[in-house]
Each structure stands twice: as C-alpha cells, then as structure tokens.
Coordinates of C-alpha atoms in Angstrom, one line a residue:
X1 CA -5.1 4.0 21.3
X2 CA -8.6 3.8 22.5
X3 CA -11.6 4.5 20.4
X4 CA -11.5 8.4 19.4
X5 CA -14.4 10.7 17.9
X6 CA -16.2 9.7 15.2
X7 CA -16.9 12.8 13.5
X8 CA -13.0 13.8 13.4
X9 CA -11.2 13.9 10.3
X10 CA -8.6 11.6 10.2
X11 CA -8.4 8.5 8.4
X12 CA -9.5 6.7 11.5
X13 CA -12.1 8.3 12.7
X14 CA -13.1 8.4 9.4
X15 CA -13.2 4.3 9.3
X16 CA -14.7 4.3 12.6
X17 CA -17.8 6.2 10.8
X18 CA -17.7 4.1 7.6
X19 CA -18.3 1.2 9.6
X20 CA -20.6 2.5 12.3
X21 CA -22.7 2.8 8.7
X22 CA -22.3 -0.5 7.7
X23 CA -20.1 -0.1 4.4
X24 CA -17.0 -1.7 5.5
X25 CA -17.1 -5.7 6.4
X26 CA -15.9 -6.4 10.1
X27 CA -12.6 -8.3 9.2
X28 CA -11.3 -5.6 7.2
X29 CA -12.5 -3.0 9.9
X30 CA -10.2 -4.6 12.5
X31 CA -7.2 -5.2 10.3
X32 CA -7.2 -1.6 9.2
X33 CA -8.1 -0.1 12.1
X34 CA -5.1 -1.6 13.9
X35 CA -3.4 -0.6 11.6
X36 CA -3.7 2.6 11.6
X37 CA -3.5 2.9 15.7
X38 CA -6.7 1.8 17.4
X39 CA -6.0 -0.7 20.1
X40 CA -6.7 -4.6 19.2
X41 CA -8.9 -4.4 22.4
X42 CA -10.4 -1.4 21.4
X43 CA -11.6 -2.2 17.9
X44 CA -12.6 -5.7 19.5
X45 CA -14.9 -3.6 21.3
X46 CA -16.4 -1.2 19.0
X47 CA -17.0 -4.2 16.6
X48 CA -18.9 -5.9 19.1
X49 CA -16.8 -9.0 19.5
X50 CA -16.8 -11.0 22.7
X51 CA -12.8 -10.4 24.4
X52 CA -11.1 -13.4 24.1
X53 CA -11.7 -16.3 26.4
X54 CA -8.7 -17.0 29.2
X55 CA -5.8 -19.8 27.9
X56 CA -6.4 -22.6 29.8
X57 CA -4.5 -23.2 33.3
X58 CA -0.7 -23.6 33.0
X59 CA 1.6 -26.0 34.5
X60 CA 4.9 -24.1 35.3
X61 CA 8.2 -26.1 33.9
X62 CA 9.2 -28.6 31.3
X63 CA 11.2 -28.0 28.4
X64 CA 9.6 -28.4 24.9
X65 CA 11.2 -30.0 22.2
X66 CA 10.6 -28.1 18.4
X67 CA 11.7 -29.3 15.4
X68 CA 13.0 -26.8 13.1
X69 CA 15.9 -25.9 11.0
X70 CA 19.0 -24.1 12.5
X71 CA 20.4 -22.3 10.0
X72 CA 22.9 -19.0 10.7
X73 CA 20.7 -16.6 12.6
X74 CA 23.7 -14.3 13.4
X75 CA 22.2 -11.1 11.1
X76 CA 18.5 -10.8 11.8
X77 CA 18.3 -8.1 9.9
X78 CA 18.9 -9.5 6.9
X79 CA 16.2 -12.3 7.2
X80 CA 14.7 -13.4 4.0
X81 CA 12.5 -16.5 5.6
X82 CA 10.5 -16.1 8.4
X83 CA 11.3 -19.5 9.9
X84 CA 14.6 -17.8 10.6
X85 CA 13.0 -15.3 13.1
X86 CA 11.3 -17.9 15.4
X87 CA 14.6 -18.3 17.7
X88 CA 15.5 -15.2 17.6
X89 CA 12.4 -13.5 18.7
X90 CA 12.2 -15.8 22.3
X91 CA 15.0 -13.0 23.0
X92 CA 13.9 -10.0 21.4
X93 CA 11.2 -8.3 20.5
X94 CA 9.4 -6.7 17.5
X95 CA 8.2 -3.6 17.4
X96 CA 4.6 -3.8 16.3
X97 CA 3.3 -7.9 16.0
X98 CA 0.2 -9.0 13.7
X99 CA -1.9 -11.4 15.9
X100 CA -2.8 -14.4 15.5
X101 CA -6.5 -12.6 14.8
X102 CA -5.0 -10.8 12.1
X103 CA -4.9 -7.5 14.2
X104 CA -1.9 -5.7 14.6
X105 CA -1.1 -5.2 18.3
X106 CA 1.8 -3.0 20.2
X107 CA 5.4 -4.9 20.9
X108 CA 7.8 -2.4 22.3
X109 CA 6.0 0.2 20.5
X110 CA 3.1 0.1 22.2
X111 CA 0.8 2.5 20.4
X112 CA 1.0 4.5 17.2
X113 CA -1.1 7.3 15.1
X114 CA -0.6 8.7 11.9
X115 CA -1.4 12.3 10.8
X116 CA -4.4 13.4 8.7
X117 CA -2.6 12.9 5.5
X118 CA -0.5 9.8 6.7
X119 CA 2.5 11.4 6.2
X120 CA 3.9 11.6 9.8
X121 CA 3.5 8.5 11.8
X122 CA 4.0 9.0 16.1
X123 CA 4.9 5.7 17.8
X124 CA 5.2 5.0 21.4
X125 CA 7.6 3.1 23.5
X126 CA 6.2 1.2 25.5
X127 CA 7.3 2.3 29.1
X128 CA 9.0 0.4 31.6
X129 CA 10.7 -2.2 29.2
X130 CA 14.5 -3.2 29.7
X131 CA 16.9 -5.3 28.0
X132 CA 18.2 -8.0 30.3
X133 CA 21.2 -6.3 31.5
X134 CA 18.9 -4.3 33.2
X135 CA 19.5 -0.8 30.5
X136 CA 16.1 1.2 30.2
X137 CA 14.7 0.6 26.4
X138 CA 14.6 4.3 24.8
X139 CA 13.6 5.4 21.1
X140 CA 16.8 5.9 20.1
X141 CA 17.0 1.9 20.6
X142 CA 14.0 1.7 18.3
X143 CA 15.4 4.7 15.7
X144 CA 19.2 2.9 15.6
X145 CA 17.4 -0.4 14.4
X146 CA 15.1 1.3 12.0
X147 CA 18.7 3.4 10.2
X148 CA 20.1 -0.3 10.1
X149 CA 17.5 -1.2 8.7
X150 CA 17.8 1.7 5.7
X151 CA 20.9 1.2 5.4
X152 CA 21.7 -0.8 1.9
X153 CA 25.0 -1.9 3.4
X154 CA 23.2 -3.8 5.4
X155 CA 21.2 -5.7 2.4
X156 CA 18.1 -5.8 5.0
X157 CA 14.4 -6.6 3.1
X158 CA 12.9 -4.1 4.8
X159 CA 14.2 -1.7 2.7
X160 CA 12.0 -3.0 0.5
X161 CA 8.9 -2.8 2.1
X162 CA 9.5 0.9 2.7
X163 CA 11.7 2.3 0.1
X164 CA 8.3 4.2 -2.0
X165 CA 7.7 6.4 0.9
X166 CA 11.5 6.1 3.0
X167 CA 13.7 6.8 -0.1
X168 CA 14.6 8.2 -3.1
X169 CA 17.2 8.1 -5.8
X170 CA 20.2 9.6 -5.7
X171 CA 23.2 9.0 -8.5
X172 CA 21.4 5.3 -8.5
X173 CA 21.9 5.0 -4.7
X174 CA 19.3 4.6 -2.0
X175 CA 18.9 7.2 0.1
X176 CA 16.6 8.5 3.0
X177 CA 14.2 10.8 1.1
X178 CA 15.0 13.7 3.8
X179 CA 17.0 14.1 6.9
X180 CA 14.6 14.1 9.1
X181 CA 12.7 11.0 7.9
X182 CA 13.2 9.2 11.6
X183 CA 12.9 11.4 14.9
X184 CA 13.4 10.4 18.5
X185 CA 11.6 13.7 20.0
X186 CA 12.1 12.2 23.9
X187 CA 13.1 8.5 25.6
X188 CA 10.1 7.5 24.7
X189 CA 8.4 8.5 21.4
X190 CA 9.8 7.2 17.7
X191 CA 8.4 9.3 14.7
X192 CA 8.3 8.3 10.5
X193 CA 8.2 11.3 8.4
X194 CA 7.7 10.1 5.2
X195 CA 8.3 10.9 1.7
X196 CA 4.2 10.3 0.9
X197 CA 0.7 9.0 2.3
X198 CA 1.4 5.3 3.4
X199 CA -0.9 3.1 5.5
X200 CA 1.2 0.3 6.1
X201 CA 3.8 1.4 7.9
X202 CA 3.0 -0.2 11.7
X203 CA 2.4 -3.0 9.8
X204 CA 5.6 -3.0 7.9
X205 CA 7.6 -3.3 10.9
X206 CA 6.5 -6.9 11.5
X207 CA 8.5 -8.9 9.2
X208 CA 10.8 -11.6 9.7
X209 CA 13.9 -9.4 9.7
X210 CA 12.7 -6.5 11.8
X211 CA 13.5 -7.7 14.9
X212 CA 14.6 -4.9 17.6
X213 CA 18.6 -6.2 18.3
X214 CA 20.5 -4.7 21.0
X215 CA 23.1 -1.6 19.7
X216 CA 25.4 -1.9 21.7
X217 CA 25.9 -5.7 19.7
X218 CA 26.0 -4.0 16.2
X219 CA 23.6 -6.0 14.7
X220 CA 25.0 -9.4 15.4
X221 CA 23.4 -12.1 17.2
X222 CA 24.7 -15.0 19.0
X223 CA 24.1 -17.0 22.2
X224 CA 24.0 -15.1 25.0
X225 CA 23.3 -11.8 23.0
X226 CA 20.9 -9.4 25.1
X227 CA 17.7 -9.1 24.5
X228 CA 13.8 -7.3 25.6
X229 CA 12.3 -10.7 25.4
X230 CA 11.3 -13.6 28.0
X231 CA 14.0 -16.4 26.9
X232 CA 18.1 -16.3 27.1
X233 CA 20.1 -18.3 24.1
X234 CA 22.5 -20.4 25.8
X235 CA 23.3 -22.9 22.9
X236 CA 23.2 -22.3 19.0
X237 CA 24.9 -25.1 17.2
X238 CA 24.2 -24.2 13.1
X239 CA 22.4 -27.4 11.6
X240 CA 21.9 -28.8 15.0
X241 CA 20.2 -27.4 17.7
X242 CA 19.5 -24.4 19.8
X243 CA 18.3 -23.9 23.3
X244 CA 16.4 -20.9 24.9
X245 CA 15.9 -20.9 28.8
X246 CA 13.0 -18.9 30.4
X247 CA 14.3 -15.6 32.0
X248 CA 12.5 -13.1 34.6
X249 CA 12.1 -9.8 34.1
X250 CA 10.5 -9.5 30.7
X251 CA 7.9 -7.2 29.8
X252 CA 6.3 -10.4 28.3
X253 CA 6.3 -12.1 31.4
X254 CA 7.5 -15.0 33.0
X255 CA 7.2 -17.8 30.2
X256 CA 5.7 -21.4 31.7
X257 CA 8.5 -23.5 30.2
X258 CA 11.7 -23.9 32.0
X259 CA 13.8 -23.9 28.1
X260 CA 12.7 -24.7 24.5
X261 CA 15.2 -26.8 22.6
X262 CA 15.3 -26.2 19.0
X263 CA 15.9 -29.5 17.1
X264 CA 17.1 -29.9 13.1
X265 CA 16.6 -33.0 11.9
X266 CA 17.6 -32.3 8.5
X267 CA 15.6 -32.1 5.1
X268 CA 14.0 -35.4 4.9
X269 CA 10.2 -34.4 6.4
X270 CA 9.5 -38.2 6.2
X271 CA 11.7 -38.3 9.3
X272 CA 10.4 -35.0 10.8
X273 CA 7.1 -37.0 11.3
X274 CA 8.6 -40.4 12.3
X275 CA 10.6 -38.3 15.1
X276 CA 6.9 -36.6 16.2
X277 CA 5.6 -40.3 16.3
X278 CA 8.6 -41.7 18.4
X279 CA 8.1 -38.6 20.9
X280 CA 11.8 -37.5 20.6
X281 CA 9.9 -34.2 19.7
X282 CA 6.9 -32.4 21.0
X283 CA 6.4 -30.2 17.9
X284 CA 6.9 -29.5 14.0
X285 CA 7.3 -26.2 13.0
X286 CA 6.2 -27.1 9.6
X287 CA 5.2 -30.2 8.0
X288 CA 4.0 -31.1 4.6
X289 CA 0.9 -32.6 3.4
X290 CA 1.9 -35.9 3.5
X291 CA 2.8 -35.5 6.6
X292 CA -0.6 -34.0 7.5
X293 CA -2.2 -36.8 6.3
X294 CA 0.2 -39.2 8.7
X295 CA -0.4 -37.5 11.8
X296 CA -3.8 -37.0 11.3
X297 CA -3.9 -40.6 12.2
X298 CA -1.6 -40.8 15.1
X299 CA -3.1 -40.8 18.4
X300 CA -1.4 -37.9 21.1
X301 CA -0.8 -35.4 18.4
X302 CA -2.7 -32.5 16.9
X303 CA -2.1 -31.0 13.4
X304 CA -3.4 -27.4 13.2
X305 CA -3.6 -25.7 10.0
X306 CA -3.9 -21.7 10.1
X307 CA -5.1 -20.1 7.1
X308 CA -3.1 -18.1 5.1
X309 CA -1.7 -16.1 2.1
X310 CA 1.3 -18.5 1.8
X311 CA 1.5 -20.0 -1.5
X312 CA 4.1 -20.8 -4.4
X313 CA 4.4 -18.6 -7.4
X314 CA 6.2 -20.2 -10.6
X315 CA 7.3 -16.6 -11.7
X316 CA 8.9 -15.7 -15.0
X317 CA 11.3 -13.0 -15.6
X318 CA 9.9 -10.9 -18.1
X319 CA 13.2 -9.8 -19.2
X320 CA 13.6 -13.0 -21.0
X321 CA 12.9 -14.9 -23.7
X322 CA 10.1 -16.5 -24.1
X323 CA 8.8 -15.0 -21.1
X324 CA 9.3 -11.6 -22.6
X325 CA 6.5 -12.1 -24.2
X326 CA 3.0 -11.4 -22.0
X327 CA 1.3 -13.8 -24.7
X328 CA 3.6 -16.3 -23.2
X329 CA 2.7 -15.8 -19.9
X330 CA -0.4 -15.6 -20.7
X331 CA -0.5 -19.0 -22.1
X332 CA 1.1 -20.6 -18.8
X333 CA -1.2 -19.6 -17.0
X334 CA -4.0 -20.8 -18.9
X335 CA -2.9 -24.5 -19.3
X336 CA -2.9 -24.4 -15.3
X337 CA -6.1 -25.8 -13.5
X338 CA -6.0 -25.3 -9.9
X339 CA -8.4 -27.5 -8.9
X340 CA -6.4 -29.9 -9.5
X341 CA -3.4 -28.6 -8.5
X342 CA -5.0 -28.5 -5.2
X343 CA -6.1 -31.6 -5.5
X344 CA -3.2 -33.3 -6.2
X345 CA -0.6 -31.2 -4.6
X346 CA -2.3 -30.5 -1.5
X347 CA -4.8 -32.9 -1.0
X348 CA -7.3 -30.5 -0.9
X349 CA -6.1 -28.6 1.6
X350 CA -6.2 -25.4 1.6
X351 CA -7.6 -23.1 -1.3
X352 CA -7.5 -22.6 -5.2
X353 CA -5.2 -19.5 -6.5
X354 CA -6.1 -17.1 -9.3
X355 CA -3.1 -16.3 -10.8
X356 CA -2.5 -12.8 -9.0
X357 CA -1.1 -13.6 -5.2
X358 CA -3.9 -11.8 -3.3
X359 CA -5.4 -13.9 -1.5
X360 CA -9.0 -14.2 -0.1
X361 CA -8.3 -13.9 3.4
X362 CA -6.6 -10.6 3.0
X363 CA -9.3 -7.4 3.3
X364 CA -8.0 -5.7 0.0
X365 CA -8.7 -9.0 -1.7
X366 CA -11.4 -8.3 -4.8
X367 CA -13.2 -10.9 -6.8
X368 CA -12.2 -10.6 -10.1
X369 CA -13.4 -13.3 -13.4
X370 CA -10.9 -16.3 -12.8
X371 CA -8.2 -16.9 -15.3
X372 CA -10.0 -19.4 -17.5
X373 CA -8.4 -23.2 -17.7
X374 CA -8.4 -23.8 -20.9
X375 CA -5.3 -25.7 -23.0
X376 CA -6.5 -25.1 -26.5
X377 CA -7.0 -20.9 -25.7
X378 CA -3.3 -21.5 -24.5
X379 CA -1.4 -23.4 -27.2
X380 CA -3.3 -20.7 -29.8
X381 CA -1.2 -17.6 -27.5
X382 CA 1.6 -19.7 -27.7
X383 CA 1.4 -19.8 -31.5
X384 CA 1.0 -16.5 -31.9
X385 CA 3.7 -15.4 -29.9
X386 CA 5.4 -17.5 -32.6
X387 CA 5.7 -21.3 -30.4
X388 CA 3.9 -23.3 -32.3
X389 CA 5.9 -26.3 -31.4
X390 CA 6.0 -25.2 -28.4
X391 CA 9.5 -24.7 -26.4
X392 CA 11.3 -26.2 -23.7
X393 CA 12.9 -24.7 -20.5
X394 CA 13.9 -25.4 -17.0
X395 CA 12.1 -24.5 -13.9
X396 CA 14.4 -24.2 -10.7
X397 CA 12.9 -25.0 -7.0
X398 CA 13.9 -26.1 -3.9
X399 CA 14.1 -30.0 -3.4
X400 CA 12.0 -30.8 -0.5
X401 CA 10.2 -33.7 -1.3
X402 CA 6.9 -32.3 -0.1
X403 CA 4.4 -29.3 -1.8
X404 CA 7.0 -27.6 -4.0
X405 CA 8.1 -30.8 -5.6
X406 CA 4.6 -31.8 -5.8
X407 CA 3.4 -28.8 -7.3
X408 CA 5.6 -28.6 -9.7
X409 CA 5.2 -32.1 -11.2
X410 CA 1.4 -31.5 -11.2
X411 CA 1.9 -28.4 -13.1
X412 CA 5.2 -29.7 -15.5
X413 CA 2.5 -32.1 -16.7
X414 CA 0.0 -29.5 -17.7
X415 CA 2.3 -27.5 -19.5
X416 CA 3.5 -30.6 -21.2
X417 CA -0.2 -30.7 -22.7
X418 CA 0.1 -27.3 -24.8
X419 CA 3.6 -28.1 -25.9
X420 CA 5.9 -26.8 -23.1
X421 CA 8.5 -28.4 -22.2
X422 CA 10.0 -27.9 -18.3
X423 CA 12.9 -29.5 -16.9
X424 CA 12.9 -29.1 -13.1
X425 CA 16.0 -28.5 -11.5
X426 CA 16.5 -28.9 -7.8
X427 CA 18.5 -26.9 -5.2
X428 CA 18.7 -27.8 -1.9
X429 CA 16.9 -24.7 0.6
X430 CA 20.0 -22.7 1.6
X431 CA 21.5 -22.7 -1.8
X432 CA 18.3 -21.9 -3.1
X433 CA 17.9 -18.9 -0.7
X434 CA 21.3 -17.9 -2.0
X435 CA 20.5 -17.4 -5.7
X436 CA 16.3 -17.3 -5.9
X437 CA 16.6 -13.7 -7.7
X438 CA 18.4 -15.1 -10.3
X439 CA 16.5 -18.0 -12.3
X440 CA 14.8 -17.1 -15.1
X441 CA 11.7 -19.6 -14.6
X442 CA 11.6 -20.6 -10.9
X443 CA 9.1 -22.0 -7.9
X444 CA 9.2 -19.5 -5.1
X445 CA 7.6 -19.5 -1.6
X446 CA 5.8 -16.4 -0.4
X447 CA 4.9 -16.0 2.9
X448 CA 1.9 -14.3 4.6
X449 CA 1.3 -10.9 4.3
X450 CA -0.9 -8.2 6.3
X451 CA -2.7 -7.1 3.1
X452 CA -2.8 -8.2 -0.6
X453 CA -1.1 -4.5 -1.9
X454 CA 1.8 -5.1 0.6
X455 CA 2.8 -8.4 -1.7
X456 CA 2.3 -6.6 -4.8
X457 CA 4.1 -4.0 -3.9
X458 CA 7.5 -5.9 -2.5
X459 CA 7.1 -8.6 -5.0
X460 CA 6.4 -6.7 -8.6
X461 CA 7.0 -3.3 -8.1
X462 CA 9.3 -1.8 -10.9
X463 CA 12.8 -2.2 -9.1
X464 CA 11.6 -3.9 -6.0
X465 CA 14.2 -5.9 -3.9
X466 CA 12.1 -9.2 -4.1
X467 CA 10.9 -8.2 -7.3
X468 CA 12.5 -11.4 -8.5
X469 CA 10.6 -11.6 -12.0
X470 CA 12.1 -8.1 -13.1
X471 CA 8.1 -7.2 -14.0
X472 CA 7.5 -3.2 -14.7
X473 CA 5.0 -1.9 -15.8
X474 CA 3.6 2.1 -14.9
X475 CA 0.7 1.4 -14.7
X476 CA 0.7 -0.8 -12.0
X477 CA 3.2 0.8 -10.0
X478 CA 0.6 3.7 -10.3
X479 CA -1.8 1.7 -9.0
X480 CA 0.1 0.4 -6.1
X481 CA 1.0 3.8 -5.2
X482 CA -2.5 4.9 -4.8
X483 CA -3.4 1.7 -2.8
X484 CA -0.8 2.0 -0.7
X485 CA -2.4 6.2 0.3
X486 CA -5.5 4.9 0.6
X487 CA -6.7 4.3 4.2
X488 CA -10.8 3.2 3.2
X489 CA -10.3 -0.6 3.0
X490 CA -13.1 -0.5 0.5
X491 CA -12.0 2.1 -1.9
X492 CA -8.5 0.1 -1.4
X493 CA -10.3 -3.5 -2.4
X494 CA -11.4 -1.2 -5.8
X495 CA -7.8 -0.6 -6.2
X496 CA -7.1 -3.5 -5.7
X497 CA -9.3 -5.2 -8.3
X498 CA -7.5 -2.9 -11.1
X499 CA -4.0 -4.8 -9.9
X500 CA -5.3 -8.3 -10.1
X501 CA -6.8 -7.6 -13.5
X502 CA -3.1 -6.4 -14.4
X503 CA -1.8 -9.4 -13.0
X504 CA -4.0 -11.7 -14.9
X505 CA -3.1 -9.9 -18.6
X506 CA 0.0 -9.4 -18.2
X507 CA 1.9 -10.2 -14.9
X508 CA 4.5 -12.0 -14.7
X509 CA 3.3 -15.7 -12.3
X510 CA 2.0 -18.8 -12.2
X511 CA -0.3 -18.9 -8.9
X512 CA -2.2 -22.1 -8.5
X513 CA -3.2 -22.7 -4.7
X514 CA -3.1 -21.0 -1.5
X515 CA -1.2 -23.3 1.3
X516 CA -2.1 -23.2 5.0
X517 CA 0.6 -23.0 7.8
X518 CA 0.2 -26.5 9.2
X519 CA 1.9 -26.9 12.1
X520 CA 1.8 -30.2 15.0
X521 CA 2.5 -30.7 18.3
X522 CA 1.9 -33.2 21.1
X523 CA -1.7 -33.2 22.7
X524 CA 0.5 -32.5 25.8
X525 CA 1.6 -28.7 24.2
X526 CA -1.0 -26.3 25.8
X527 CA -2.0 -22.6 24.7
X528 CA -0.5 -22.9 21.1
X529 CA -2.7 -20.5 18.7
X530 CA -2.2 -21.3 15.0
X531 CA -0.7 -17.8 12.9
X532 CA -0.8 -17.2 9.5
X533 CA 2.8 -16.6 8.8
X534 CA 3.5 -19.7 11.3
X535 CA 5.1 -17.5 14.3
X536 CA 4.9 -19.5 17.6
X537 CA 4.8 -17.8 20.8
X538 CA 6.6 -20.3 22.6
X539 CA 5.9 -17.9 26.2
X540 CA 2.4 -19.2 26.3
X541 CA 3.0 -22.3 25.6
X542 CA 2.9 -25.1 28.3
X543 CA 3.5 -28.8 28.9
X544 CA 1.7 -31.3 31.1
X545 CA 2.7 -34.0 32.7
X546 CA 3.4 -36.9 31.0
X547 CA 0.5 -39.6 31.5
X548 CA 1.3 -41.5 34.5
X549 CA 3.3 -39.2 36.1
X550 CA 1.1 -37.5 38.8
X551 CA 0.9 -39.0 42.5
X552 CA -2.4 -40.9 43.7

C-alpha cells in the first residue's frame, strides 16, 4: 500500500498524522505502520529515510555449507522453534515476512489493509506467483493453510497467536468464532473477519510454523515436496544433513548459489566452532558466547550479532507450590542481579532484563522502575510466605553447554544466597521440546517477537497454548486485550507499562538478560543481513572465490 490521506479516519492515516506531529518515535512509526498495510518502501519514505543501499555485486555459483540442526521438518505447521523453519522456507514461502529492519514486508501476500475498526482485515495475493509445478498460486492456497492452521487437530502454535480474536469456546472446544471468519472473495484476495479489533494480525502470520505448504501435499513435507520458493529439497537425512539446490522460476528470483547444504554436527558447540575454523563449513546458524569469543579471534570469519528480544525465562507454574505463592515469586526475582548475570553468562553481550519479557527494542516497550536486586528484601518475602529456611527444588533446562547452562548456574548461586535451593536437571533439546509445558520450575528460550504484547499475550494469557507457567490473572488478560485493539503505538507503550508493572508484582518469571542472535560465517559469505529471530535468506547470499583461485 502506498502512503494514503492523512486526514482519513482509519487507524493508519491516523498514525500517519500522529507522526507527521511529532508524537510518535520513528522506529515504532515504521513497525506499526507496516503493520497495519503501508508499504516498507512507503513508510521508508514518508519517514524520511534514505532507500537502502544496493548488496554488493554477486558471483553466480558455489554451494554454501550451514551448520545447523536437522531435526524432523516433515509438519511445518506444527513448528515450535524457529530454527526448524530455516530449511523449509528455501522452498516455500510465508505469507507476510518481518525484515531484517523490523518492518513487516509482503511474501505471497503482497499487500494488506484493515477496516476502520480492525475487525476485517483484506490481504492480497501477490499476482503472478506459481508453485514449481508450474499451478497458478490462488487465495484458496493461502485460506486452506490458514483452516490448517485453526484446526486443533493439527496442534499448530498459531492457534495460539490468534485464538482471542479467531475463536471461541464451544463445550471446551476450539472453534472458529463465525463461519465466515476466512473469505477467498476471488483468485486473488484472502480476507480475516475477526471476532474483535486486533492489530497484529499481518504480523501474526510470520512465525516459524506459518509457512504456506502446498495442499495438494496435505501438510507434509519432504524432499522433493513443491514449493513458491527459489530452492528444491533433494536430500533430508534427520540428524544429518539436508541439501537445497537453486531453482528458476521463483517469484523470489534466481538465488546466486548453485545449492546450500545443511550440516548437523551434533550438540557439542565446541565442535560447531572447531568445524567453522577447519573450513568444513562456511557458516553457524547459531553459536554461543564462548564461541563468540573464539571466532572473534580467528582470521576469515565474521561473527554478527543482531539485536533481539530473545532471551531465557526461568518461569514458575503458579499452580504450584511454592510458586503458588506471588510472594515467592516475588522473592526469586529479587535475589537475581542482571548485571551480573550478563556479565557472567553472556560476557556482556547483549542487554540486562527486567523481569517482564518486553524488551527494549520492541516499540510497545515502557520504562518502568526496575525490580530492585536486593537478597535481604527477598529472604524477608520468603519468610513471610512461610520459608524461612528457605526450600529446595529442581529447575529443568536444556543441556547445551553454552548460555542456558550458564545462566542457570549464575542464577542457582544467587538463589542459593536467600536460602533456595535448585537442583538443575538437564534434558537434551528434542526431549526438552517434547515436554517444556510440563516442568514446574524450568529455563525456557523465547524467541523474537514483532512487539512486546504479542509475547505477553502467547506466553501468559489465561489458557494460552505456550502459556507454560499456567499464570491467570483478569486483569492482565484485560489489559492485553486492550493492547492488542489499540493501533496508536504510544497509547499501546501506556498499556503496556500497566502489563510490565503486573509482571513485576505478581507474574510468574525469572528474566535476567536479553541475548542477541549471533550468527558467523566465512568472510567469503556475501549479502548476509543479521535478523532478530535469526532467519537467513540464504537467496541473497553469495560466495567468492576461494583466495587463489582466479586466473592472472
């Protein structure tokens, strides 16, 4: 969409004007206002930013080595990592896709816009786009996905994201809130109706398990499954390796690599970096901060670390003891000093949580007073809660032997200073992505989201599907609700403030730092552009020739 009158009344235009006065910041202008429909370009422009400069020039051919782990990828939909995405999407598409700028920008929907009261939400297909055996995409493509998607048989995430404004109740079953909810009105237009105002719903459709599969495949991917994108799967060997070679055709265009092989060399990230320093791989998908701190030092590679709203919550089910108790978890987060968890978990890198998983770089983020360090303050909750000894319990988290494991110590150790005792048991990451909704005390990675409310809302919601702490509490589902309808980034960032304040009395987590996406590849890699939730467009990507190689 391309800028539209300022003096209209909808929640755009209405932005537009807030901004055009000067009482809404820049970044959250162009996060929102992408959100809600304007063009990436478009907003660029009426912000007054510079288009971006060209990627450098592109040497056709190669094929890139990436480490990263190959775990079953055969139902997208049900996604809970976003690691798990990266192959898939070299073959298909997502609908909308949050930039690497933190603008939301078309995918084979190529534009959207909302009604007045956000309500009724009009996407387009983009025209022109087919799947490789050479079918015409249509909405119902789109619309089939997006019932999948709804469908609790289907155990997809999304549902989720959505199910305030998508769903209601119905004999405690899920159901679409009407029967009209998703349209197809022609080939090429997809439209939301939902159950109220909502305006995150482009932005909901980029997520590691909305990935647009083809129907005729049922939801099942494989090699060789069809796809909108610019790479084919020929080889996917679980806990090996996968390979991806460059197709024509795509809508995407013509990637510059020949193929991609996807490499997994296993859990030990001590030999992830020896394998990046022994060039049997051009790239890490994700490394640690040890690992940082290696290849930092090794000449021919690059370590990029992209901002982000990543981080590791040690959340507490409030549905049990002690933690039933908000003085408890209170207490917790009290003996916690961030600082030096950062400082001795992440080396400093990255930033210092607050105890409420809304993070700083997100435009609803509000300051707020920060939850006070203080040990003594704690052990007196903890005795009035009736611990005055204290109490002992066991903390479950992935073994990794890099920022969870280090986290955890560094914070076992502060809890051991106002009496608490925690045991740390270890899972390895599949097993722990099996069960992480059912441990009472446990270390759980987040990912990035768009906005701060979109966390909140998936994560501690009353009945949420990732609501793995079992927190509820009215008042600040109330609150999400009214976030979540509330298009003015700034009256939003109010909201906002009330949630964190909840959080910090009586929620239910343990939120030290904020951890970066850090990511490495050989100075050879070309075009890569760090993202928040660590995506890699591997079609832009290039490789030159090895040094030595070119003709005198």
């Amino acid at each position: 969409m391309d800028i539209p009158d300022r003096d209209g009344d909808t929640p755009l235009s209405r932005l537009l004007s807030r901004f055009a006065e000067g009482a809404v910041p820049r970044r959250a202008f162009l996060r929102t206002a992408t959100a809600l429909g304007l063009s990436a370009s478009a907003a660029g422009r009426f912000a007054g930013i510079a288009a971006a400069s060209a990627p450098s020039p592109a040497r056709r051919g190669g094929t890139l080595r990436l480490q990263i782990p190959i775990w079953d990828i055969s139902h997208p939909a049900t996604f809970e990592w976003f690691n798990l995405s990266q192959m898939v999407s070299a073959v298909c598409d997502w609908a909308c896709v949050l930039g690497s700028d933190g603008m939301l920008h078309g995918g084979l929907l190529e534009s959207w816009s909302p009604s007045p009261d956000l309500r009724s939400w009009t996407f387009r297909v983009r025209p022109g786009v087919t799947w490789r055996d050479g079918r015409r995409l249509i909405a119902e493509d789109i619309v089939w996905n997006i019932r999948r998607w709804l469908d609790p048989a289907v155990g997809s995430p999304y549902i989720g994201a959505v199910a305030s404004y998508l769903t209601r109740q119905v004999d405690g079953h899920v159901v679409p809130w009407d029967a009209n909810w998703i349209e197809a009105p022609d080939d090429l237009t997809v439209r939301l109706n939902l159950l109220r105002p909502h305006v995150t719903v482009a932005e909901d459709l980029y997520n590691q398990c909305t990935l647009i599969l083809d129907p005729h495949e049922d939801g099942v991917f494989a090699a060789g499954s069809n796809g909108t994108g610019p790479f084919d799967m020929t080889t996917l060997l679980v806990g090996e390796r996968s390979v991806v070679r460059a197709r024509a055709g795509s809508w995407r265009g013509t990637p510059h690599l020949d193929e991609v092989h996807f490499i997994d060399l296993g859990d030990d990230r001590g030999s992830w970096a020896a394998a990046m320093v022994s060039d049997q791989v051009d790239g890490l998908y994700e490394l640690g901060f040890d690992q940082k701190i290696l290849l930092d030092q090794v000449p021919g590679v690059k370590v990029y670390a992209a901002p982000s709203a990543q981080c590791g919550v040690a959340r507490m089910q409030c549905d049990k003891k002690p933690f039933d108790d908000a003085r408890v978890r209170r207490a917790m987060r009290m003996a916690v000093d961030p600082q030096r968890v950062l400082a001795l978990a992440q080396g400093g890198a990255g930033m210092p949580g607050d105890h409420h998983h809304v993070c700083p770089i997100q435009p609803d983020y509000a300051p707020v007073p920060l939850v006070t360090w203080d040990p003594a303050a704690a052990r007196r909750l903890l005795a009035e809660a009736g611990h005055e000894k204290g109490f002992e319990t066991t903390l479950c988290c992935i073994d990794d032997a890099g920022p969870i494991m280090k986290s955890t110590t560094v914070m076992v150790e502060m809890w051991r200073d106002i009496g608490v005792t925690v045991n740390i048991q270890t899972y390895p990451q599949e097993l722990y992505a099996e069960h992480w909704k059912e441990f009472p005390f446990a270390f759980t990675m987040w990912e990035h989201r768009p906005q701060g409310i979109m966390t909140l809302a998936l994560g501690y919601r009353t009945g949420a599907s990732w609501n793995e702490s079992h927190y509820a509490n009215p008042a600040f589902d109330l609150l999400v609700d009214q976030g979540m309808a509330e298009p003015d980034p700034v009256a939003r960032r109010h909201i906002t403030a009330q949630l964190e304040e909840i959080m910090h009395q009586d929620g239910p987590l343990v939120q030290a730092t904020w951890v970066p996406h850090l990511t490495s590849f050989s100075i050879r890699v070309r075009n890569y552009r760090p993202h928040p939730m660590g995506y890699i467009a591997i079609e832009e990507l290039s490789l030159d020739e090895p040094a030595g190689t070119t003709g005198g």
